[in-house]
Tab-separated table of C-alpha atoms in Angstrom:
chain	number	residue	atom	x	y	z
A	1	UNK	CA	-97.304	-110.231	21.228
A	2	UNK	CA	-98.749	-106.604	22.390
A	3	UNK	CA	-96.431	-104.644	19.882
A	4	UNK	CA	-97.365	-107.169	16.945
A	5	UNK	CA	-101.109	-106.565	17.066
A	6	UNK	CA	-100.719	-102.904	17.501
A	7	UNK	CA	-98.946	-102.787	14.245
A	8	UNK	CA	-101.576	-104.747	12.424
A	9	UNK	CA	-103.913	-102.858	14.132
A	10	UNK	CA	-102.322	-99.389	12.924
A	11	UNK	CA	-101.379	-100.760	9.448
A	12	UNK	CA	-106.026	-100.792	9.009
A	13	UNK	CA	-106.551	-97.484	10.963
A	14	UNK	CA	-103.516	-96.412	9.152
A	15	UNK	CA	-103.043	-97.346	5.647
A	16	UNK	CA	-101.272	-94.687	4.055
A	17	UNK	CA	-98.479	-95.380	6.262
A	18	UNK	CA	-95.674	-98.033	5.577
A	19	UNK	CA	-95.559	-100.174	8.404
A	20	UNK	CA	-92.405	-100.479	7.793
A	21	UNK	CA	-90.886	-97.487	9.404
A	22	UNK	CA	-92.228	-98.821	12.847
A	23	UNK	CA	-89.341	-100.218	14.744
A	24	UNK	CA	-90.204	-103.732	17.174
A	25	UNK	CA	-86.785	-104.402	18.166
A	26	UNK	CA	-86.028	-102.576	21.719
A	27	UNK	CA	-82.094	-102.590	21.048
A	28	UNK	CA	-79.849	-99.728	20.865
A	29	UNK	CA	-76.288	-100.346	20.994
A	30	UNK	CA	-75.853	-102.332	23.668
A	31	UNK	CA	-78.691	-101.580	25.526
A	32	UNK	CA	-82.314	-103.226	25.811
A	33	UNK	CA	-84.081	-99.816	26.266
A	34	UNK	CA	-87.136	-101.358	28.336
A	35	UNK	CA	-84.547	-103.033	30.889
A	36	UNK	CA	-82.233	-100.813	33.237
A	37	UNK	CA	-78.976	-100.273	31.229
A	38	UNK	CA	-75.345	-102.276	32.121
A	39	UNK	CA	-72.584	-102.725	30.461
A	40	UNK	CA	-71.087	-106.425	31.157
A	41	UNK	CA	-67.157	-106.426	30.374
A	42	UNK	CA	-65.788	-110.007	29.616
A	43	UNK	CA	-63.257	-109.342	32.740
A	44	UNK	CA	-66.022	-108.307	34.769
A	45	UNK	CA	-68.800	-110.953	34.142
A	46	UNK	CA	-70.923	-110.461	37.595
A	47	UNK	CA	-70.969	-106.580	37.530
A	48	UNK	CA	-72.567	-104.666	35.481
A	49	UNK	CA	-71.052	-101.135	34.467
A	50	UNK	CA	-74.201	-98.593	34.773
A	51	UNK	CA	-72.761	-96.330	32.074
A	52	UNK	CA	-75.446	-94.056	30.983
A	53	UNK	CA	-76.496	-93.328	34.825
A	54	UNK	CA	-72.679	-91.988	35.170
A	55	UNK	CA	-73.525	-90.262	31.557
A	56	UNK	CA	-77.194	-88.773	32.974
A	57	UNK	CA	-75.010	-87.457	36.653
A	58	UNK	CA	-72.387	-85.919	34.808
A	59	UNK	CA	-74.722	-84.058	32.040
A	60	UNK	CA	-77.299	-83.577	34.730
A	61	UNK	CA	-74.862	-81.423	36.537
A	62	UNK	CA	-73.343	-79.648	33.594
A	63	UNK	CA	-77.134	-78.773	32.789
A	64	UNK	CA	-77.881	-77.538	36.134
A	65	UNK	CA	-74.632	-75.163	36.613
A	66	UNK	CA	-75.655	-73.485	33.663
A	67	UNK	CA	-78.634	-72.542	35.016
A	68	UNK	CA	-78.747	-68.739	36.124
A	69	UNK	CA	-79.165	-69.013	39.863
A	70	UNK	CA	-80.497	-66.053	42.221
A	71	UNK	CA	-78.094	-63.742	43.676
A	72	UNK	CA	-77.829	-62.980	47.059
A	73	UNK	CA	-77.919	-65.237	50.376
A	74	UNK	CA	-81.583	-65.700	50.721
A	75	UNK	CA	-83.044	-68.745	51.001
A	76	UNK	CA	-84.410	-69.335	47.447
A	77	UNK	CA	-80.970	-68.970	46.253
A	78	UNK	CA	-79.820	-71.724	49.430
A	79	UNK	CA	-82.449	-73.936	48.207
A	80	UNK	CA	-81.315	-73.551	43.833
A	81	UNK	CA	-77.756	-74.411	45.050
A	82	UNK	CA	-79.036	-77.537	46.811
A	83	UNK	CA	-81.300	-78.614	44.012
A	84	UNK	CA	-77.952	-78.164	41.621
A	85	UNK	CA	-76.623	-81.235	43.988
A	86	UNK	CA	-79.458	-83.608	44.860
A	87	UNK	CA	-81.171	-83.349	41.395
A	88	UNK	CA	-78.178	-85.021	39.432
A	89	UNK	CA	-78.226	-87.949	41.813
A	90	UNK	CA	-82.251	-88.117	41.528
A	91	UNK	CA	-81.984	-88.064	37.917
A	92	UNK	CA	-79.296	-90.475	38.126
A	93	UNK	CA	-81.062	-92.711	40.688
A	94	UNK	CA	-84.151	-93.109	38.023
A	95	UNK	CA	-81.726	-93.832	35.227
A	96	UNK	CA	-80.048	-96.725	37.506
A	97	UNK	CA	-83.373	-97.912	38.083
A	98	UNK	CA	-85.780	-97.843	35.588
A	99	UNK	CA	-85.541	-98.636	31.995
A	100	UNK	CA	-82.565	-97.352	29.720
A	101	UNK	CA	-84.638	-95.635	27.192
A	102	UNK	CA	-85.805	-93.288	29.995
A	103	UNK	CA	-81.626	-92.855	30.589
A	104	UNK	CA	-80.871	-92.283	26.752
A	105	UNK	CA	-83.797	-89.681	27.228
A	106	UNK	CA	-81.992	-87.608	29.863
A	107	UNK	CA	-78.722	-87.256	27.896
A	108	UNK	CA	-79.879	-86.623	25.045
A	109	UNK	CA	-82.227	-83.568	26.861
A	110	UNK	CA	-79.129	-82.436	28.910
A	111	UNK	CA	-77.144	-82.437	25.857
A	112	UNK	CA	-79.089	-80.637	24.063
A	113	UNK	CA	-79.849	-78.404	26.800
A	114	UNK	CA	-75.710	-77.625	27.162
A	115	UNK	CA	-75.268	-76.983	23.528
A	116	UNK	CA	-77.892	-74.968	23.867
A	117	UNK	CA	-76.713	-72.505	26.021
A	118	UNK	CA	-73.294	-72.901	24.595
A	119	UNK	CA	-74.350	-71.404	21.296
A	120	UNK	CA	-76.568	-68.386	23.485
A	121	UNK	CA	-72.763	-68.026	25.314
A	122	UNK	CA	-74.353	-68.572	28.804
A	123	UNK	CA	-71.471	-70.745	29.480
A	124	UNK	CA	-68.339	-70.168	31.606
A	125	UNK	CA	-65.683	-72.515	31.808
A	126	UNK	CA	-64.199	-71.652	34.356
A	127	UNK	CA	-67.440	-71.118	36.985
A	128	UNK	CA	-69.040	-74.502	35.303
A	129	UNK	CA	-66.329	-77.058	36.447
A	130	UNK	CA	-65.990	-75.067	39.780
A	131	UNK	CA	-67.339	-76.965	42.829
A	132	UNK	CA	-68.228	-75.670	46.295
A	133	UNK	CA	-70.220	-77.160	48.639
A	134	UNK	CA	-73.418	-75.088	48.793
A	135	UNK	CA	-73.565	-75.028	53.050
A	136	UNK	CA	-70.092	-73.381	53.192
A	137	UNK	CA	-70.274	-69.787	52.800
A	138	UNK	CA	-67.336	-68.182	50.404
């Protein structure tokens, strides 16, 4: 296989390195992290739970609320409060599809990102797990 003869190929080019620290197996937890990522419960066998795209909406979100946005009514500030909608769902439309590790990836970033900003105190509680729909005016 591919992988196999890169690591023989690497362990000449490379020899001061232990070719042992290079992983081949493509498992995490459940997950296969080149195939999209479901979660099949023994009482549901024919669907498929997409966990981490619910993981990579909700965090996506989070992330993007925490985000300074403009002030004001213009339209820069109409178009940031639409992004803070349709780019959760994009990022969680690429997690659904393509392969888990990708997923895993966008947690782990928007994780990151959140505990980020929670230790600069950017966050408030009480603004981040508000919700209003960005075309009605307040």
């Amino acid at each position: 296989s591919a992988p196999l003869q890169l690591l023989n190929l690497s362990s000449h080019l490379y020899s001061f390195i232990p070719t042992t620290i290079i992983p081949l197996n493509s498992k995490f937890l459940w997950m296969d992290l080149g195939q999209p990522e479901r979660l099949f419960l023994p009482f549901l066998p024919n669907f498929g739970i997409p966990v981490l795209t619910i993981l990579v909406v909700i965090t996506s979100y989070l992330s993007t609320k925490m985000t300074p946005a403009p002030t004001g009514d213009g339209q820069g500030a109409q178009m940031t409060k639409m992004m803070g909608i349709y780019m959760p769902l994009l990022m969680g439309y690429l997690a659904y599809t393509y392969a888990s590790g990708l997923a895993l990836y966008f947690v782990a970033s928007n994780l990151l990102g959140i505990i980020q900003n929670m230790t600069m105190g950017r966050m408030n509680l009480k603004e981040l797990f508000s919700f209003k729909f960005p075309w009605k005016k307040s």
